[in-house]
Coordinates of C-alpha atoms in Angstrom, one line a residue:
Chain L
M23 CA 61.7 95.2 46.7
S24 CA 64.7 97.5 46.1
S25 CA 62.6 100.5 47.3
V26 CA 62.6 99.0 50.8
D27 CA 66.3 99.7 51.1
R28 CA 66.2 103.2 49.6
P29 CA 65.8 105.7 52.4
G30 CA 63.1 108.3 52.1
V31 CA 59.5 109.1 52.3
T32 CA 57.2 107.2 50.0
Q33 CA 53.4 107.2 49.8
L34 CA 53.3 103.6 50.8
R35 CA 55.6 104.2 53.9
V36 CA 53.4 107.1 55.0
A37 CA 50.3 104.8 54.6
R38 CA 52.0 102.2 56.8
S39 CA 52.8 104.9 59.4
E40 CA 49.2 106.1 59.4
W41 CA 48.0 102.5 59.8
T42 CA 50.3 102.2 62.9
K43 CA 48.9 105.5 64.2
L44 CA 45.3 104.4 63.7
C45 CA 45.7 101.1 65.4
S46 CA 47.7 102.4 68.3
L47 CA 45.0 104.5 70.0
R48 CA 42.5 103.1 72.4
S49 CA 39.9 105.7 71.6
T50 CA 40.0 104.8 67.9
R51 CA 39.5 101.1 68.6
W52 CA 36.6 101.9 70.9
S53 CA 34.9 104.2 68.3
L54 CA 35.2 101.6 65.6
L55 CA 33.8 99.0 67.9
A56 CA 30.9 101.3 68.8
A57 CA 30.2 101.9 65.1
A58 CA 30.1 98.2 64.4
L59 CA 27.9 97.5 67.4
L60 CA 25.4 100.2 66.4
T61 CA 25.3 99.0 62.8
I62 CA 24.5 95.5 64.0
G63 CA 22.6 96.1 67.2
F64 CA 19.8 98.4 66.0
P65 CA 18.6 96.0 63.2
L66 CA 18.6 93.1 65.7
I67 CA 16.5 95.1 68.1
F68 CA 14.3 96.4 65.4
A69 CA 13.8 92.9 63.9
S70 CA 13.0 91.5 67.4
V71 CA 10.3 94.2 67.9
V72 CA 8.7 93.5 64.5
E73 CA 8.8 89.8 65.1
A74 CA 7.2 90.1 68.5
H75 CA 4.4 92.5 67.4
W76 CA 3.8 91.0 64.0
G77 CA 0.5 89.3 65.0
R78 CA -1.0 92.5 66.3
M79 CA -0.1 94.6 63.3
S80 CA -2.7 95.6 60.8
P81 CA -2.1 94.4 57.2
S82 CA -1.1 97.9 56.1
E83 CA 1.4 98.2 58.9
Q84 CA 2.8 94.8 57.9
A85 CA 3.0 95.9 54.3
N86 CA 5.1 99.0 55.4
R87 CA 7.8 96.9 57.0
Q88 CA 10.7 96.4 54.6
P89 CA 13.2 93.8 55.5
L90 CA 16.1 95.7 54.0
D91 CA 15.2 98.9 55.9
I92 CA 15.3 96.8 59.1
A93 CA 18.7 95.4 58.1
L94 CA 20.2 98.8 57.4
V95 CA 18.6 100.9 60.1
G96 CA 21.9 100.9 62.1
V97 CA 23.7 102.7 59.4
N98 CA 21.7 105.9 60.2
I99 CA 23.2 105.8 63.7
S100 CA 26.7 104.5 63.1
Q101 CA 27.3 107.2 60.6
L102 CA 27.6 109.6 63.6
A103 CA 30.4 107.4 65.1
I104 CA 32.2 107.1 61.8
G105 CA 31.9 110.8 61.2
V106 CA 33.0 111.9 64.7
L107 CA 36.0 109.5 64.4
G108 CA 36.9 110.9 61.0
V109 CA 37.0 114.5 62.3
L110 CA 38.9 113.4 65.3
L111 CA 41.6 111.5 63.4
I112 CA 42.6 114.8 61.8
T113 CA 41.9 117.3 64.5
A114 CA 43.6 115.3 67.3
E115 CA 46.9 115.8 65.3
Y116 CA 46.4 119.5 65.8
S117 CA 45.1 119.5 69.4
T118 CA 47.9 117.2 70.6
G119 CA 50.7 118.8 68.6
M120 CA 51.4 115.5 66.9
I121 CA 51.0 117.3 63.6
R122 CA 54.4 119.0 64.1
A123 CA 56.1 115.6 64.3
T124 CA 54.0 114.3 61.4
L125 CA 54.8 117.1 59.1
S126 CA 58.4 117.3 60.1
A127 CA 58.7 113.7 58.9
V128 CA 56.7 114.3 55.8
P129 CA 57.2 118.0 54.9
K130 CA 55.5 117.7 51.5
R131 CA 52.4 117.2 53.6
L132 CA 49.9 115.9 51.0
P133 CA 51.1 112.2 51.3
V134 CA 49.9 112.4 54.9
L135 CA 46.3 113.5 53.9
W136 CA 46.1 110.8 51.2
A137 CA 47.4 108.1 53.6
K138 CA 45.0 109.1 56.3
I139 CA 42.1 109.0 53.9
A140 CA 43.1 105.7 52.4
V141 CA 43.7 103.9 55.7
Y142 CA 40.5 105.1 57.2
A143 CA 38.5 104.4 54.1
A144 CA 39.9 100.8 54.0
V145 CA 39.1 100.3 57.6
T146 CA 35.6 101.7 57.5
F147 CA 34.8 99.8 54.3
G148 CA 35.9 96.4 55.8
L149 CA 34.2 97.1 59.1
A150 CA 31.0 98.5 57.6
L151 CA 30.6 95.7 55.1
L152 CA 31.1 93.1 57.7
S153 CA 28.7 94.6 60.2
V154 CA 26.0 95.3 57.5
L155 CA 26.2 91.7 56.5
V156 CA 26.0 90.5 60.1
A157 CA 23.0 92.8 60.5
F158 CA 21.4 91.5 57.4
F159 CA 21.7 87.8 58.3
G160 CA 21.0 88.4 61.9
S161 CA 17.8 90.4 61.4
Q162 CA 16.7 87.8 58.8
A163 CA 17.3 85.0 61.2
I164 CA 15.2 86.7 63.9
L165 CA 12.4 87.3 61.4
N166 CA 12.6 83.8 60.1
S167 CA 11.3 82.4 63.3
K168 CA 7.9 83.7 62.2
H169 CA 8.7 83.1 58.5
I170 CA 8.1 86.8 57.7
L171 CA 9.9 89.4 55.6
Q172 CA 12.3 87.0 54.1
I173 CA 14.7 88.1 51.4
G174 CA 18.0 86.8 50.0
L175 CA 21.2 88.5 49.1
G176 CA 20.5 87.4 45.5
D177 CA 17.2 89.3 45.3
P178 CA 17.1 92.4 43.1
D179 CA 18.9 95.4 44.6
V180 CA 19.8 93.7 47.8
I181 CA 23.5 93.3 47.2
R182 CA 23.5 96.9 45.8
S183 CA 21.9 98.2 48.9
V184 CA 24.3 96.4 51.2
L185 CA 27.4 97.5 49.3
G186 CA 25.8 101.0 49.0
A187 CA 25.4 101.2 52.8
A188 CA 29.1 100.3 53.3
A189 CA 30.2 102.8 50.6
F190 CA 28.0 105.4 52.3
L191 CA 29.8 105.0 55.6
V192 CA 33.2 105.2 53.8
L193 CA 32.2 108.5 52.2
I194 CA 30.8 109.8 55.5
G195 CA 34.2 109.0 57.0
I196 CA 36.2 110.8 54.2
F197 CA 33.7 113.7 54.3
A198 CA 34.3 114.1 58.0
M199 CA 38.1 113.9 57.7
A200 CA 38.0 116.7 55.1
L201 CA 35.9 118.9 57.4
G202 CA 38.3 118.2 60.2
A203 CA 41.3 119.1 58.0
I204 CA 39.6 122.4 57.0
V205 CA 38.4 123.4 60.5
R206 CA 41.5 121.9 62.4
N207 CA 39.5 122.0 65.6
T208 CA 37.7 119.1 67.2
A209 CA 34.6 120.9 68.5
G210 CA 34.3 123.0 65.4
G211 CA 34.7 120.0 63.1
I212 CA 32.2 117.8 64.9
A213 CA 29.7 120.7 65.0
T214 CA 30.1 121.4 61.3
F215 CA 29.6 117.7 60.5
A216 CA 26.5 117.5 62.6
L217 CA 25.2 120.7 61.2
I218 CA 25.5 119.4 57.6
L219 CA 24.2 115.9 58.2
F220 CA 21.6 116.3 60.9
V221 CA 20.6 120.0 61.4
I222 CA 20.3 121.5 58.0
P223 CA 18.1 118.8 56.4
P224 CA 15.1 119.2 58.8
L225 CA 15.6 123.0 58.8
L226 CA 15.0 123.0 55.0
N227 CA 11.5 121.9 55.6
V228 CA 10.5 125.5 56.4
L229 CA 11.3 126.4 52.7
P230 CA 8.6 126.1 50.0
P231 CA 8.4 122.3 49.1
T232 CA 9.8 122.8 45.6
W233 CA 12.8 124.7 46.9
N234 CA 13.4 122.2 49.7
Q235 CA 13.3 119.4 47.2
A236 CA 15.7 121.2 44.8
I237 CA 18.3 121.7 47.6
S238 CA 18.0 118.8 50.0
T239 CA 18.1 116.2 47.2
Y240 CA 21.7 117.0 46.7
L241 CA 22.8 117.3 50.3
P242 CA 25.1 114.6 51.6
D243 CA 22.3 113.2 53.8
S244 CA 19.7 112.4 51.1
A245 CA 22.2 111.9 48.3
G246 CA 24.0 109.4 50.5
R247 CA 20.8 107.7 51.6
A248 CA 19.9 107.2 48.0
M249 CA 22.9 104.9 47.7
F250 CA 21.3 102.2 49.9
A251 CA 17.6 102.9 49.8
L252 CA 15.7 100.0 48.2
S253 CA 13.0 102.2 46.6
H254 CA 13.4 105.6 45.0
G255 CA 10.7 108.2 44.7
A256 CA 10.4 110.4 41.6
N257 CA 12.2 113.3 43.4
E258 CA 15.0 111.2 44.7
L259 CA 18.3 110.5 43.1
S260 CA 19.1 107.0 41.8
P261 CA 21.7 105.0 43.7
A262 CA 24.3 105.8 41.1
G263 CA 23.2 109.4 41.1
G264 CA 23.4 109.6 44.9
L265 CA 26.9 108.1 44.9
A266 CA 28.0 110.5 42.2
V267 CA 26.7 113.5 44.1
F268 CA 28.0 112.5 47.5
A269 CA 31.3 111.4 46.2
G270 CA 31.6 114.6 44.2
T271 CA 30.8 116.8 47.2
T272 CA 33.4 114.8 49.2
A273 CA 36.0 115.1 46.5
C274 CA 35.6 118.9 46.5
L275 CA 36.0 119.1 50.3
V276 CA 39.1 116.9 50.1
G277 CA 40.5 119.2 47.4
I278 CA 39.9 122.3 49.7
A279 CA 41.5 120.4 52.6
A280 CA 44.5 119.5 50.5
L281 CA 45.0 123.1 49.3
L282 CA 44.8 124.5 52.8
L283 CA 47.1 121.8 54.2
V284 CA 49.8 122.9 51.8
R285 CA 49.2 126.6 52.2
R286 CA 48.7 127.1 55.9
D287 CA 51.2 127.3 58.7
S288 CA 50.8 124.4 61.0
Chain N
M51 CA 75.1 123.8 58.2
I52 CA 72.0 126.0 58.7
E53 CA 71.8 129.3 56.8
A54 CA 69.2 131.9 57.4
I55 CA 69.1 135.0 55.1
G56 CA 66.8 137.9 55.9
L57 CA 64.4 135.6 57.6
T58 CA 61.2 137.3 58.5
K59 CA 57.9 136.1 59.9
Q60 CA 54.9 138.2 60.5
Y61 CA 51.9 136.9 62.4
G62 CA 49.1 139.4 61.9
S63 CA 50.5 142.7 63.2
K64 CA 53.3 141.0 65.2
R65 CA 56.7 140.5 63.7
A66 CA 58.0 137.4 65.4
V67 CA 61.2 137.2 63.4
D68 CA 62.7 140.3 61.8
D69 CA 65.3 140.1 59.0
L70 CA 67.3 137.5 60.8
S71 CA 70.5 136.3 59.1
F72 CA 72.9 133.8 60.6
T73 CA 74.9 130.6 59.8
V74 CA 75.2 127.6 62.1
Q75 CA 78.4 125.7 61.5
P76 CA 79.0 122.0 61.6
G77 CA 81.2 120.5 64.3
L78 CA 80.1 122.9 66.9
V79 CA 77.3 123.2 69.4
T80 CA 75.7 126.5 68.6
G81 CA 73.4 128.0 71.2
F82 CA 70.4 130.0 70.2
L83 CA 69.7 132.4 73.0
G84 CA 67.0 134.9 73.7
P85 CA 64.4 135.8 76.2
N86 CA 61.0 134.2 76.1
G87 CA 59.0 135.4 73.2
S88 CA 62.1 136.6 71.3
G89 CA 61.4 134.4 68.2
K90 CA 63.5 131.3 68.9
S91 CA 60.7 128.8 68.5
T92 CA 59.3 130.6 65.4
T93 CA 62.8 130.4 63.9
M94 CA 62.9 126.6 64.6
R95 CA 59.5 126.2 63.0
L96 CA 60.7 128.2 59.9
I97 CA 63.7 126.0 59.6
L98 CA 61.5 122.9 59.6
G99 CA 59.0 124.4 57.1
L100 CA 56.2 124.1 59.6
D101 CA 55.6 127.8 59.0
A102 CA 56.4 129.6 55.8
P103 CA 58.6 132.7 56.1
T104 CA 57.0 136.1 55.2
A105 CA 60.3 137.0 53.6
G106 CA 63.8 135.6 53.4
T107 CA 65.0 132.0 53.2
V108 CA 66.4 129.4 55.5
T109 CA 68.2 126.3 54.3
V110 CA 69.8 123.2 55.8
A111 CA 72.9 121.9 53.9
G112 CA 71.9 124.2 51.1
R113 CA 68.3 122.9 50.7
R114 CA 64.9 124.0 51.9
Y115 CA 63.7 121.5 54.5
R116 CA 60.6 120.7 52.3
D117 CA 62.8 119.6 49.5
F118 CA 64.5 116.8 51.3
P119 CA 63.3 113.4 50.1
A120 CA 64.3 111.9 53.5
P121 CA 64.1 114.8 56.0
L122 CA 64.6 112.6 59.1
H123 CA 67.9 111.5 57.8
E124 CA 69.0 115.1 57.3
V125 CA 67.6 117.0 60.3
G126 CA 66.5 115.7 63.7
A127 CA 64.3 118.1 65.6
L128 CA 62.9 118.5 69.1
L129 CA 60.4 121.2 69.4
E130 CA 59.6 123.0 72.6
A131 CA 55.9 122.4 72.3
R132 CA 54.9 118.8 72.9
S133 CA 54.5 117.0 69.6
L134 CA 52.9 113.7 70.3
H135 CA 49.6 112.1 70.9
P136 CA 49.3 111.4 74.7
G137 CA 47.2 108.2 74.0
R138 CA 49.9 106.5 72.0
T139 CA 52.8 104.5 73.6
A140 CA 56.3 105.8 73.2
Y141 CA 57.2 102.8 71.1
R142 CA 54.3 103.2 68.7
H143 CA 55.0 107.0 68.4
L144 CA 58.6 106.3 67.4
L145 CA 57.6 103.4 65.2
A146 CA 55.0 105.5 63.3
L147 CA 57.5 108.2 62.6
A148 CA 60.2 105.6 61.6
Q149 CA 57.8 104.0 59.2
T150 CA 57.4 107.1 57.1
H151 CA 61.1 106.7 56.1
G152 CA 61.2 102.9 56.1
I153 CA 63.5 103.0 59.2
P154 CA 63.6 99.5 60.7
R155 CA 62.2 98.5 64.0
S156 CA 65.7 97.5 65.2
R157 CA 66.6 101.3 65.1
V158 CA 63.5 102.1 67.1
D159 CA 64.6 99.5 69.8
E160 CA 68.1 100.9 69.7
L161 CA 66.9 104.4 70.4
V162 CA 64.5 103.4 73.2
D163 CA 67.5 102.0 75.0
L164 CA 69.8 104.9 74.1
V165 CA 67.5 107.5 75.7
G166 CA 66.7 105.3 78.6
L167 CA 63.1 104.7 78.0
H168 CA 63.3 100.9 77.9
D169 CA 61.1 100.3 80.9
V170 CA 58.3 102.7 79.8
A171 CA 58.3 102.2 76.1
N172 CA 54.9 100.5 76.2
K173 CA 53.4 103.1 78.4
R174 CA 51.2 105.8 77.0
A175 CA 53.3 109.0 76.4
G176 CA 50.6 111.1 78.1
K177 CA 51.6 109.6 81.4
F178 CA 55.2 110.6 81.0
S179 CA 56.9 113.2 83.2
L180 CA 58.3 116.3 81.5
G181 CA 61.8 114.7 81.6
M182 CA 60.6 111.4 80.0
G183 CA 58.7 113.3 77.4
Q184 CA 61.9 115.2 76.6
R185 CA 63.9 111.9 76.2
L186 CA 61.2 110.6 73.9
G187 CA 61.5 113.8 71.8
I188 CA 65.3 113.4 71.7
A189 CA 64.8 109.8 70.5
V190 CA 62.6 111.1 67.7
A191 CA 65.3 113.6 66.7
L192 CA 68.0 110.9 66.6
L193 CA 65.7 108.4 64.7
G194 CA 67.2 109.0 61.3
D195 CA 70.8 109.5 62.5
P196 CA 70.8 113.0 61.0
Q197 CA 73.7 115.3 60.3
T198 CA 71.9 118.3 61.7
L199 CA 70.2 118.5 65.1
L200 CA 67.7 121.2 66.0
L201 CA 66.7 121.2 69.7
D202 CA 64.4 123.7 71.2
E203 CA 65.0 124.0 75.0
P204 CA 66.3 120.4 75.3
V205 CA 67.1 120.5 79.0
N206 CA 63.6 121.6 80.0
G207 CA 62.3 119.3 82.7
L208 CA 65.4 117.1 82.8
D209 CA 66.9 116.3 86.2
P210 CA 70.6 117.0 86.8
E211 CA 71.6 113.6 85.6
G212 CA 69.5 114.0 82.4
I213 CA 71.0 117.4 81.8
H214 CA 74.5 116.0 82.1
W215 CA 73.5 113.1 79.8
I216 CA 72.2 115.4 77.1
R217 CA 75.2 117.8 77.4
T218 CA 77.6 114.9 76.8
L219 CA 75.4 113.5 74.0
L220 CA 75.3 116.9 72.2
R221 CA 79.0 117.5 72.6
G222 CA 79.7 114.1 71.2
L223 CA 77.4 114.6 68.2
A224 CA 79.1 117.9 67.4
A225 CA 82.6 116.3 67.8
E226 CA 81.5 113.8 65.0
G227 CA 81.1 116.8 62.8
R228 CA 77.4 117.3 63.0
T229 CA 75.6 120.6 63.2
V230 CA 74.0 121.0 66.6
F231 CA 71.7 124.0 67.1
I232 CA 70.1 124.3 70.5
S233 CA 67.9 127.0 71.9
S234 CA 67.6 128.1 75.4
H235 CA 66.6 131.1 77.5
L236 CA 69.2 130.1 80.1
M237 CA 72.6 131.6 79.5
S238 CA 74.3 129.5 82.2
E239 CA 73.2 126.3 80.4
M240 CA 74.5 127.6 77.1
A241 CA 77.9 128.5 78.6
L242 CA 78.4 124.9 79.6
T243 CA 77.2 123.3 76.4
A244 CA 77.7 125.7 73.5
D245 CA 80.8 126.8 71.6
H246 CA 79.1 129.5 69.7
L247 CA 76.2 131.8 70.4
I248 CA 73.5 133.3 68.3
V249 CA 71.5 135.8 70.5
I250 CA 68.2 137.2 69.4
G251 CA 65.8 139.7 71.0
R252 CA 62.4 140.7 69.7
G253 CA 63.0 138.7 66.5
H254 CA 66.3 140.3 65.4
L255 CA 69.9 139.3 65.7
V256 CA 71.7 140.8 68.8
A257 CA 74.9 138.9 68.7
D258 CA 76.6 136.1 66.7
M259 CA 79.9 135.2 68.3
S260 CA 81.8 132.6 70.3
V261 CA 80.9 132.1 73.9
T262 CA 84.3 133.4 75.0
D263 CA 83.9 136.6 73.0
F264 CA 80.4 137.1 74.1
L265 CA 81.4 137.1 77.8
A266 CA 84.4 139.4 77.1
T267 CA 82.3 141.9 75.1
A268 CA 79.2 141.8 77.2
S269 CA 78.7 144.2 80.0
G270 CA 81.5 146.6 80.8
Q271 CA 83.5 145.9 84.0
L272 CA 81.6 146.6 87.2
V273 CA 83.4 147.6 90.4
R274 CA 82.0 147.5 93.9
V275 CA 83.3 150.2 96.2
R276 CA 82.6 150.5 99.9
A277 CA 83.7 153.7 101.6
P278 CA 82.4 155.7 104.6
R279 CA 82.4 158.9 102.4
A280 CA 80.6 157.1 99.5
T281 CA 78.5 160.1 98.5
E282 CA 81.6 162.3 98.2
L283 CA 83.4 159.7 96.2
A284 CA 80.4 159.2 93.9
A285 CA 80.5 163.0 93.1
L286 CA 84.2 162.8 92.4
L287 CA 83.8 159.9 90.0
S288 CA 81.0 161.7 88.1
D289 CA 81.5 161.7 84.4
P290 CA 79.2 161.2 81.4
A291 CA 81.0 157.9 80.6
V292 CA 80.7 156.6 84.2
H293 CA 77.7 155.1 85.8
V294 CA 77.5 155.0 89.6
T295 CA 74.7 153.4 91.6
S296 CA 74.5 153.7 95.3
D297 CA 72.5 151.6 97.8
G298 CA 72.7 154.4 100.3
T299 CA 74.6 152.5 102.9
G300 CA 78.1 153.4 101.8
S301 CA 78.3 150.9 99.0
L302 CA 78.7 151.9 95.3
E303 CA 78.6 150.0 92.0
V304 CA 80.7 151.7 89.4
S305 CA 80.8 151.0 85.7
G306 CA 83.0 152.8 83.2
L307 CA 86.1 152.9 85.4
S308 CA 88.6 150.2 86.3
S309 CA 89.3 149.4 89.9
D310 CA 92.8 150.9 89.5
Q311 CA 91.4 154.2 88.3
I312 CA 88.9 154.4 91.2
G313 CA 91.6 153.6 93.7
E314 CA 93.8 156.4 92.3
I315 CA 91.0 158.9 92.5
A316 CA 90.1 157.9 96.0
A317 CA 93.8 158.1 97.1
A318 CA 94.2 161.5 95.4
N319 CA 91.3 162.9 97.4
G320 CA 92.2 161.2 100.7
I321 CA 89.1 159.0 100.8
A322 CA 89.4 155.8 102.7
L323 CA 88.2 152.6 100.9
H324 CA 86.9 149.6 102.8
E325 CA 86.4 147.6 99.7
L326 CA 87.3 147.8 96.1
T327 CA 86.2 144.7 94.1
P328 CA 86.1 144.2 90.3
L329 CA 83.0 142.2 89.6
R330 CA 83.1 140.0 86.6
A331 CA 79.9 140.2 84.7
S332 CA 78.0 136.9 85.3
L333 CA 76.8 135.1 82.3
E334 CA 73.2 135.9 83.1
E335 CA 74.1 139.6 83.5
A336 CA 75.9 139.6 80.2
F337 CA 72.9 138.1 78.5
M338 CA 70.5 140.5 80.1
D339 CA 72.8 143.4 79.2
F340 CA 72.7 142.3 75.6
T341 CA 69.0 141.8 75.4
R342 CA 67.8 144.5 77.8
E343 CA 66.3 146.6 75.1
D344 CA 64.8 143.6 73.4
V345 CA 62.9 142.0 76.2
E346 CA 59.3 141.9 75.2
Y347 CA 57.6 141.5 78.5
K348 CA 59.4 143.8 80.9
P349 CA 58.2 143.8 84.5
Q350 CA 57.0 147.3 85.5
V351 CA 59.1 148.5 88.4
H352 CA 57.6 151.1 90.6
A353 CA 60.0 153.0 92.9

């Protein structure tokens, strides 16, 4: 551990610093808690509703209920919390002026971006995986009281979907961070994030169906969703394809963010 | 040592710093003086590499700031604009910055005590008064025990006790052979703290000299004269090199002539004088004199 005694900036030290920064804000802790509660809470509510109404459902309705969809329904909502926090972790540096202190300590700048992404990705992965697993077992336990819709982690594609959902949230977080670093403004960053994830996909429905299909399949929303969907239609990407497309898009954005971080005055 | 050569920064159509060249020597407190908007903060940002110069270079100890492997050990900076997250405690703020360089917690504790923030170290920095925020900023600057200190308006918001504290601290640091560069728009503060002055106005260099020389050079002598026949005297003193202002009640302020010369002229013409006082240019006046042409936002005076 001789590097510990040598003075100077290293990537690992910057990561440690960003970890301290992430943990030392009340707003960050609350946002992460909210993301976890949303990921867990919605499946439990959803499972309870299905369990309570099961007897009154028609056989076709019953057939439409997928246990994995129930377990992962919270991811659709918690992605908003993860995304907003991702934007904020970058833009708050600019709005508070902290960026001046940060970049004075690390004037090469890029280590800060890598460290922020790595720390946030690690935190979201751990948190998302844990909450998705809790949601899975929790919703299964609720459904088990009527002995309905039972699946196990070992069933085909289940583990893949659970990991895919956690990976999806990680990529959402990185995607949002890159947007924040490009826009450098909290309102603008969150608006751009919401525009890409929630506004553009339904708007594309006005296009001719073939066009819509050609474009929206590759947007972060549907590409990301393919990562944790259990069944895949003929026009949808495979889980690996979805991961590749969403990860590729995110990597491009991170590249642009890195370039701008080095080039721009701050 | 800080060395700027032809430093220029253009923001859109506005030239904030214009072909600025100066050297800040170690072992002295160098004051960086200029009216608001004259380019002091921009120069500080250029030194720290936060902004890239449009032209020219600025180095600290011969290197660009960006090239330092351990910048906090080389340069400690306090910027005028608040540079912290208000939701983070003072201690965590210092710790996060220390960690980028592997600076131990013991050094953070030491600094919290040194700047007198011991009781509030675990309070969120957003709740701090201006003076406490300033002390925290100074702690950040001293974190890496740097050879060069760069402080933008360090006495801002400090109470008299705080001002005395920082003055003593800075003089001590300079006496240890460090380079201390502090900006201010207050000449009186600089006169008490600085040994050397670099004066800028509208982004370019106005003066680069010792405080003593600055005061001697600035603003020609001014003499106040009171005489019942002031108007007559003013006419006698009239000369292209002489400037006389009258308040209309028998009192004149004359520049361009010594009190001796004015007395002789008055005696030769049989004019009685009720007062003849050489006025030493005050520090503020000297400063304003130097930068009069360079003040960006001049109040419009209507007679």
